[in-house]
Amino acid sequence: MGENRVIRVMISSKANINLEKLPHHIAIIMDGNGRWAKKRGKFRVFGHENGVKAVRNTVEASAELGIEALTLYAFSTENWKRPQKEVDRLMGLLVSSLNNELKTFIKNDIKLCAIGNLEQLPEKTLKTLKKVIEATKDHKKMTLSLALNYGSRDEIINVVKNIANKVKNNIINTEDIDQVIINKHLYTQNLPDVDLLIRTSGEQRISNFLLWQIAYAEIVFTEVLWPDFKKEDLYNAIIDYQNRERRFGKTSEQLK
Ligand code: FPP
């Protein structure tokens, strides 16, 4: 007797990615953890806990593809306003994730960096962060930057203060201030500009993230809530990016 079996073959979009045209730097606003948990009748922290899996998948997929830099918005300067329990859980998740992932970073030649006002982080988080940054500082394959206690306007205020001090002390001439000098004073000084910015959960805003660095980024908004974000979602965002015409102010004809 014949058995009717449906064989589902999952075809990955990965094969459709042009490896010659990869974005150098991908930045992600990981959003929707709270809603993901609420949909399941759980507390918000359950969403963050499941968000960690999406972080792992995204880091792995980016490194496998050969992306140079991946920056994740993990905690903003505004996130301190959340309930203390949620803030504590997020900080705890960071500590456990960093400890758990250190061996993966070593195996995959991933360098961990952090951007933001780090000194205000809880002692344990900062200590773990510094340990993993130090242990991975010579790695070359991919730079993974975590934005922690990060706010782009604060970053720009710091840049202005630092440059103003250097002008006052005759280290920099006002006339010499240009994009290169500003780039050198940003937290992201060693990273290329962001080529692709992804925000999950259907929200369509930038939320004080890398305002200077995304000047020419292509932006992909996806409805997927962060804990559901899979490697395929990253591949699809990259394919979307690769199908756009990046003109940097030029005309289409000039590009041809
Ligand atoms: C936004 O969802 C998510 C965050 C503020 C935190 C992201 C943190 C993680 C994914 C876990 C730990 C991170 C690392 C790097 C290991 P939301 O809470 O704003 O969701 P909502 O908009 O649905 O309320």
mmCIF file of C-alpha atoms and ligand atoms in Angstrom:
data_model
loop_
_atom_site.group_PDB
_atom_site.id
_atom_site.type_symbol
_atom_site.label_atom_id
_atom_site.label_comp_id
_atom_site.label_asym_id
_atom_site.label_seq_id
_atom_site.Cartn_x
_atom_site.Cartn_y
_atom_site.Cartn_z
ATOM 1 C CA MET A 1 0.000 0.000 0.000
ATOM 2 C CA GLY A 2 1.429 3.314 -1.054
ATOM 3 C CA GLU A 3 2.012 5.883 1.599
ATOM 4 C CA ASN A 4 1.500 9.481 0.612
ATOM 5 C CA ARG A 5 4.228 11.460 2.168
ATOM 6 C CA VAL A 6 4.787 15.142 1.728
ATOM 7 C CA ILE A 7 8.440 15.930 1.662
ATOM 8 C CA ARG A 8 9.094 19.528 2.507
ATOM 9 C CA VAL A 9 12.402 20.788 1.266
ATOM 10 C CA MET A 10 13.515 23.952 2.906
ATOM 11 C CA ILE A 11 15.443 25.963 0.353
ATOM 12 C CA SER A 12 17.726 28.471 1.993
ATOM 13 C CA SER A 13 18.068 31.986 0.619
ATOM 14 C CA LYS A 14 21.764 31.800 1.483
ATOM 15 C CA ALA A 15 22.568 30.580 -2.035
ATOM 16 C CA ASN A 16 21.091 33.802 -3.456
ATOM 17 C CA ILE A 17 23.513 36.040 -1.573
ATOM 18 C CA ASN A 18 26.209 37.620 -3.702
ATOM 19 C CA LEU A 19 29.324 37.104 -1.599
ATOM 20 C CA GLU A 20 31.140 39.795 -3.605
ATOM 21 C CA LYS A 21 28.639 42.442 -2.495
ATOM 22 C CA LEU A 22 28.273 41.767 1.205
ATOM 23 C CA PRO A 23 27.576 44.707 3.517
ATOM 24 C CA HIS A 24 30.790 45.429 5.453
ATOM 25 C CA HIS A 25 28.913 46.494 8.558
ATOM 26 C CA ILE A 26 25.463 45.341 9.663
ATOM 27 C CA ALA A 27 23.752 47.008 12.641
ATOM 28 C CA ILE A 28 20.619 45.629 14.254
ATOM 29 C CA ILE A 29 17.962 47.153 16.491
ATOM 30 C CA MET A 30 16.728 43.990 18.207
ATOM 31 C CA ASP A 31 13.119 44.807 19.032
ATOM 32 C CA GLY A 32 9.991 42.908 20.026
ATOM 33 C CA ASN A 33 11.161 40.714 22.909
ATOM 34 C CA GLY A 34 8.421 42.008 25.227
ATOM 35 C CA ARG A 35 5.639 41.517 22.669
ATOM 36 C CA TRP A 36 6.922 38.036 21.833
ATOM 37 C CA ALA A 37 6.630 37.062 25.511
ATOM 38 C CA LYS A 38 3.245 38.762 25.953
ATOM 39 C CA LYS A 39 1.821 36.795 22.999
ATOM 40 C CA ARG A 40 2.707 33.656 24.951
ATOM 41 C CA GLY A 41 1.281 34.937 28.234
ATOM 42 C CA LYS A 42 4.734 35.220 29.784
ATOM 43 C CA PHE A 43 6.720 37.962 31.474
ATOM 44 C CA ARG A 44 8.858 40.280 29.327
ATOM 45 C CA VAL A 45 12.108 38.720 30.556
ATOM 46 C CA PHE A 46 11.077 35.456 28.884
ATOM 47 C CA GLY A 47 11.300 37.361 25.611
ATOM 48 C CA HIS A 48 14.809 38.582 26.413
ATOM 49 C CA GLU A 49 15.884 35.056 27.361
ATOM 50 C CA ASN A 50 14.694 33.814 23.978
ATOM 51 C CA GLY A 51 16.256 36.841 22.311
ATOM 52 C CA VAL A 52 19.650 35.468 23.284
ATOM 53 C CA LYS A 53 19.117 32.524 20.904
ATOM 54 C CA ALA A 54 18.447 34.960 18.066
ATOM 55 C CA VAL A 55 21.657 36.809 18.971
ATOM 56 C CA ARG A 56 23.615 33.566 18.752
ATOM 57 C CA ASN A 57 22.084 32.618 15.370
ATOM 58 C CA THR A 58 22.728 36.078 13.954
ATOM 59 C CA VAL A 59 26.343 36.215 15.124
ATOM 60 C CA GLU A 60 26.972 32.736 13.724
ATOM 61 C CA ALA A 61 25.318 33.477 10.369
ATOM 62 C CA SER A 62 27.213 36.764 10.006
ATOM 63 C CA ALA A 63 30.572 35.164 10.773
ATOM 64 C CA GLU A 64 29.878 32.257 8.404
ATOM 65 C CA LEU A 65 29.089 34.662 5.577
ATOM 66 C CA GLY A 66 32.198 36.768 6.173
ATOM 67 C CA ILE A 67 30.593 39.977 7.452
ATOM 68 C CA GLU A 68 33.339 42.258 8.843
ATOM 69 C CA ALA A 69 31.342 44.039 11.536
ATOM 70 C CA LEU A 70 28.085 43.368 13.338
ATOM 71 C CA THR A 71 26.728 45.854 15.878
ATOM 72 C CA LEU A 72 23.788 44.984 18.117
ATOM 73 C CA TYR A 73 21.706 47.488 20.093
ATOM 74 C CA ALA A 74 21.460 45.600 23.383
ATOM 75 C CA PHE A 75 20.742 48.382 25.907
ATOM 76 C CA SER A 76 20.072 52.057 25.313
ATOM 77 C CA THR A 77 20.659 55.014 27.628
ATOM 78 C CA GLU A 78 16.847 55.145 27.909
ATOM 79 C CA ASN A 79 16.442 51.467 28.892
ATOM 80 C CA TRP A 80 17.336 52.240 32.551
ATOM 81 C CA LYS A 81 13.759 53.568 32.839
ATOM 82 C CA ARG A 82 12.399 50.004 32.566
ATOM 83 C CA PRO A 83 11.312 48.119 35.722
ATOM 84 C CA GLN A 84 14.360 47.323 37.865
ATOM 85 C CA LYS A 85 13.654 43.572 37.645
ATOM 86 C CA GLU A 86 13.827 43.697 33.842
ATOM 87 C CA VAL A 87 17.034 45.768 33.863
ATOM 88 C CA ASP A 88 18.620 43.312 36.319
ATOM 89 C CA ARG A 89 17.617 40.329 34.186
ATOM 90 C CA LEU A 90 19.013 41.956 31.047
ATOM 91 C CA MET A 91 22.321 42.649 32.794
ATOM 92 C CA GLY A 92 22.366 39.074 34.122
ATOM 93 C CA LEU A 93 21.676 37.692 30.649
ATOM 94 C CA LEU A 94 24.590 39.670 29.287
ATOM 95 C CA VAL A 95 26.937 38.201 31.889
ATOM 96 C CA SER A 96 25.801 34.611 31.277
ATOM 97 C CA SER A 97 25.769 35.015 27.473
ATOM 98 C CA LEU A 98 29.247 36.524 27.392
ATOM 99 C CA ASN A 99 30.603 33.747 29.605
ATOM 100 C CA ASN A 100 28.870 31.082 27.508
ATOM 101 C CA GLU A 101 29.899 32.535 24.156
ATOM 102 C CA LEU A 102 33.557 33.210 24.907
ATOM 103 C CA LYS A 103 34.597 29.804 23.562
ATOM 104 C CA THR A 104 32.565 30.401 20.369
ATOM 105 C CA PHE A 105 34.268 33.793 19.897
ATOM 106 C CA ILE A 106 37.647 32.116 20.291
ATOM 107 C CA LYS A 107 36.779 29.259 17.923
ATOM 108 C CA ASN A 108 35.411 31.621 15.276
ATOM 109 C CA ASP A 109 38.032 34.383 15.560
ATOM 110 C CA ILE A 110 35.411 36.948 16.644
ATOM 111 C CA LYS A 111 36.517 40.132 18.386
ATOM 112 C CA LEU A 112 34.097 41.520 20.954
ATOM 113 C CA CYS A 113 33.806 45.277 21.428
ATOM 114 C CA ALA A 114 31.343 47.434 23.310
ATOM 115 C CA ILE A 115 30.122 50.924 22.516
ATOM 116 C CA GLY A 116 28.372 53.255 24.927
ATOM 117 C CA ASN A 117 28.935 54.739 28.357
ATOM 118 C CA LEU A 118 30.225 51.499 29.854
ATOM 119 C CA GLU A 119 31.371 52.869 33.205
ATOM 120 C CA GLN A 120 27.716 53.150 34.333
ATOM 121 C CA LEU A 121 27.081 49.418 33.847
ATOM 122 C CA PRO A 122 26.801 47.209 36.955
ATOM 123 C CA GLU A 123 30.205 46.073 38.182
ATOM 124 C CA LYS A 124 29.692 42.405 37.320
ATOM 125 C CA THR A 125 28.535 43.177 33.766
ATOM 126 C CA LEU A 126 31.454 45.513 33.192
ATOM 127 C CA LYS A 127 33.964 43.035 34.597
ATOM 128 C CA THR A 128 32.705 40.208 32.362
ATOM 129 C CA LEU A 129 32.587 42.509 29.364
ATOM 130 C CA LYS A 130 36.181 43.652 29.910
ATOM 131 C CA LYS A 131 37.319 40.039 30.342
ATOM 132 C CA VAL A 132 35.794 38.939 27.004
ATOM 133 C CA ILE A 133 37.003 42.073 25.191
ATOM 134 C CA GLU A 134 40.550 41.426 26.429
ATOM 135 C CA ALA A 135 40.417 37.701 25.551
ATOM 136 C CA THR A 136 39.292 38.402 21.975
ATOM 137 C CA LYS A 137 41.154 41.620 21.189
ATOM 138 C CA ASP A 138 43.485 40.089 18.577
ATOM 139 C CA HIS A 139 40.737 38.288 16.673
ATOM 140 C CA LYS A 140 40.341 39.212 13.034
ATOM 141 C CA LYS A 141 37.393 37.511 11.326
ATOM 142 C CA MET A 142 34.535 39.669 12.571
ATOM 143 C CA THR A 143 34.050 42.486 15.060
ATOM 144 C CA LEU A 144 30.937 42.056 17.169
ATOM 145 C CA SER A 145 30.055 45.300 18.929
ATOM 146 C CA LEU A 146 27.448 45.435 21.650
ATOM 147 C CA ALA A 147 25.826 48.824 22.149
ATOM 148 C CA LEU A 148 25.364 49.047 25.917
ATOM 149 C CA ASN A 149 24.125 52.111 27.744
ATOM 150 C CA TYR A 150 24.417 53.581 24.267
ATOM 151 C CA GLY A 151 22.769 56.722 22.943
ATOM 152 C CA SER A 152 23.836 58.343 19.711
ATOM 153 C CA ARG A 153 23.201 61.910 20.865
ATOM 154 C CA ASP A 154 25.365 61.295 23.962
ATOM 155 C CA GLU A 155 28.059 59.890 21.695
ATOM 156 C CA ILE A 156 27.952 63.005 19.501
ATOM 157 C CA ILE A 157 28.032 65.303 22.569
ATOM 158 C CA ASN A 158 31.194 63.482 23.731
ATOM 159 C CA VAL A 159 32.776 63.857 20.310
ATOM 160 C CA VAL A 160 32.077 67.618 20.333
ATOM 161 C CA LYS A 161 33.519 67.995 23.861
ATOM 162 C CA ASN A 162 36.668 66.007 23.011
ATOM 163 C CA ILE A 163 37.309 67.913 19.805
ATOM 164 C CA ALA A 164 36.611 71.274 21.522
ATOM 165 C CA ASN A 165 39.208 70.403 24.176
ATOM 166 C CA LYS A 166 41.755 69.516 21.511
ATOM 167 C CA VAL A 167 41.095 72.826 19.750
ATOM 168 C CA LYS A 168 41.534 74.666 23.062
ATOM 169 C CA ASN A 169 44.860 72.890 23.623
ATOM 170 C CA ASN A 170 46.040 73.552 20.036
ATOM 171 C CA ILE A 171 46.025 69.850 19.133
ATOM 172 C CA ILE A 172 43.464 70.336 16.347
ATOM 173 C CA ASN A 173 42.798 73.447 14.209
ATOM 174 C CA THR A 174 39.113 74.331 13.818
ATOM 175 C CA GLU A 175 39.583 74.479 10.016
ATOM 176 C CA ASP A 176 40.854 70.883 9.981
ATOM 177 C CA ILE A 177 37.694 69.416 11.537
ATOM 178 C CA ASP A 178 36.208 67.108 8.924
ATOM 179 C CA GLN A 179 34.404 63.756 8.677
ATOM 180 C CA VAL A 180 37.616 61.807 9.228
ATOM 181 C CA ILE A 181 38.327 63.642 12.493
ATOM 182 C CA ILE A 182 34.755 63.164 13.696
ATOM 183 C CA ASN A 183 34.880 59.440 12.815
ATOM 184 C CA LYS A 184 38.096 59.109 14.833
ATOM 185 C CA HIS A 185 36.329 60.404 17.950
ATOM 186 C CA LEU A 186 33.251 58.165 17.775
ATOM 187 C CA TYR A 187 32.929 54.929 19.779
ATOM 188 C CA THR A 188 32.902 53.212 16.371
ATOM 189 C CA GLN A 189 36.247 54.740 15.320
ATOM 190 C CA ASN A 190 37.655 51.411 14.133
ATOM 191 C CA LEU A 191 34.565 50.285 12.235
ATOM 192 C CA PRO A 192 33.419 50.999 8.692
ATOM 193 C CA ASP A 193 30.195 52.997 8.178
ATOM 194 C CA VAL A 194 27.019 50.969 8.610
ATOM 195 C CA ASP A 195 25.869 49.597 5.234
ATOM 196 C CA LEU A 196 22.764 47.783 6.414
ATOM 197 C CA LEU A 197 20.560 48.633 9.392
ATOM 198 C CA ILE A 198 17.902 46.107 10.369
ATOM 199 C CA ARG A 199 15.074 46.727 12.849
ATOM 200 C CA THR A 200 12.795 43.907 13.867
ATOM 201 C CA SER A 201 9.205 43.929 15.183
ATOM 202 C CA GLY A 202 7.595 46.235 12.632
ATOM 203 C CA GLU A 203 8.592 49.485 14.351
ATOM 204 C CA GLN A 204 10.009 51.971 11.866
ATOM 205 C CA ARG A 205 12.300 54.340 13.722
ATOM 206 C CA ILE A 206 15.979 54.737 14.574
ATOM 207 C CA SER A 207 15.680 55.270 18.361
ATOM 208 C CA ASN A 208 18.922 57.211 18.862
ATOM 209 C CA PHE A 209 21.103 54.470 17.316
ATOM 210 C CA LEU A 210 24.287 55.285 15.348
ATOM 211 C CA LEU A 211 22.867 58.511 13.869
ATOM 212 C CA TRP A 212 26.151 59.605 12.289
ATOM 213 C CA GLN A 213 27.218 56.121 11.184
ATOM 214 C CA ILE A 214 23.988 55.266 9.300
ATOM 215 C CA ALA A 215 24.134 58.347 7.037
ATOM 216 C CA TYR A 216 24.176 56.142 3.916
ATOM 217 C CA ALA A 217 22.907 52.858 5.333
ATOM 218 C CA GLU A 218 20.153 50.902 3.645
ATOM 219 C CA ILE A 219 17.407 50.226 6.171
ATOM 220 C CA VAL A 220 15.404 47.007 6.358
ATOM 221 C CA PHE A 221 12.376 46.908 8.647
ATOM 222 C CA THR A 222 10.981 43.448 9.270
ATOM 223 C CA GLU A 223 7.803 42.410 11.073
ATOM 224 C CA VAL A 224 9.603 39.460 12.716
ATOM 225 C CA LEU A 225 9.882 39.814 16.503
ATOM 226 C CA TRP A 226 13.501 39.527 17.661
ATOM 227 C CA PRO A 227 13.245 36.096 19.393
ATOM 228 C CA ASP A 228 11.896 34.686 16.101
ATOM 229 C CA PHE A 229 14.719 36.195 14.016
ATOM 230 C CA LYS A 230 16.484 33.322 12.228
ATOM 231 C CA LYS A 231 19.474 32.999 9.933
ATOM 232 C CA GLU A 232 17.036 33.048 6.985
ATOM 233 C CA ASP A 233 15.766 36.477 8.101
ATOM 234 C CA LEU A 234 19.316 37.795 8.045
ATOM 235 C CA TYR A 235 19.905 36.284 4.589
ATOM 236 C CA ASN A 236 16.694 37.885 3.297
ATOM 237 C CA ALA A 237 17.679 41.284 4.682
ATOM 238 C CA ILE A 238 21.073 41.001 2.953
ATOM 239 C CA ILE A 239 19.406 40.034 -0.344
ATOM 240 C CA ASP A 240 17.048 43.029 -0.002
ATOM 241 C CA TYR A 241 20.129 45.239 0.601
ATOM 242 C CA GLN A 242 21.895 43.778 -2.435
ATOM 243 C CA ASN A 243 18.933 44.552 -4.661
ATOM 244 C CA ARG A 244 19.019 48.251 -3.788
ATOM 245 C CA GLU A 245 20.895 50.817 -5.811
ATOM 246 C CA ARG A 246 23.242 52.710 -3.501
ATOM 247 C CA ARG A 247 23.805 56.034 -5.213
ATOM 248 C CA PHE A 248 25.564 58.077 -2.504
ATOM 249 C CA GLY A 249 24.131 61.244 -4.065
ATOM 250 C CA LYS A 250 24.996 60.295 -7.681
ATOM 251 C CA THR A 251 22.506 59.505 -10.448
ATOM 252 C CA SER A 252 21.713 55.999 -11.638
ATOM 253 C CA GLU A 253 23.428 56.732 -14.963
ATOM 254 C CA GLN A 254 26.641 57.851 -13.278
ATOM 255 C CA LEU A 255 26.844 54.539 -11.491
ATOM 256 C CA LYS A 256 26.770 52.627 -14.805
HETATM 257 C C1 FPP B 1 14.002 45.139 22.717
HETATM 258 O O1 FPP B 1 12.791 44.452 22.901
HETATM 259 C C2 FPP B 1 15.138 44.400 23.261
HETATM 260 C C3 FPP B 1 16.006 44.866 24.201
HETATM 261 C C4 FPP B 1 15.894 46.202 24.809
HETATM 262 C C5 FPP B 1 17.132 44.069 24.722
HETATM 263 C C6 FPP B 1 17.801 43.130 23.785
HETATM 264 C C7 FPP B 1 18.493 42.103 24.588
HETATM 265 C C8 FPP B 1 18.639 40.798 24.279
HETATM 266 C C9 FPP B 1 18.243 40.234 22.994
HETATM 267 C C10 FPP B 1 19.209 39.846 25.273
HETATM 268 C C11 FPP B 1 20.652 39.946 25.629
HETATM 269 C C12 FPP B 1 21.584 40.453 24.598
HETATM 270 C C13 FPP B 1 22.800 39.954 24.284
HETATM 271 C C14 FPP B 1 23.669 40.740 23.375
HETATM 272 C C15 FPP B 1 23.295 38.654 24.768
HETATM 273 P P1 FPP B 1 11.655 45.135 23.800
HETATM 274 O O2 FPP B 1 11.825 44.664 25.186
HETATM 275 O O3 FPP B 1 11.717 46.614 23.601
HETATM 276 O O4 FPP B 1 10.360 44.538 23.143
HETATM 277 P P2 FPP B 1 8.930 45.235 23.000
HETATM 278 O O5 FPP B 1 9.121 46.424 22.105
HETATM 279 O O6 FPP B 1 8.101 44.173 22.376
HETATM 280 O O7 FPP B 1 8.479 45.608 24.367
#
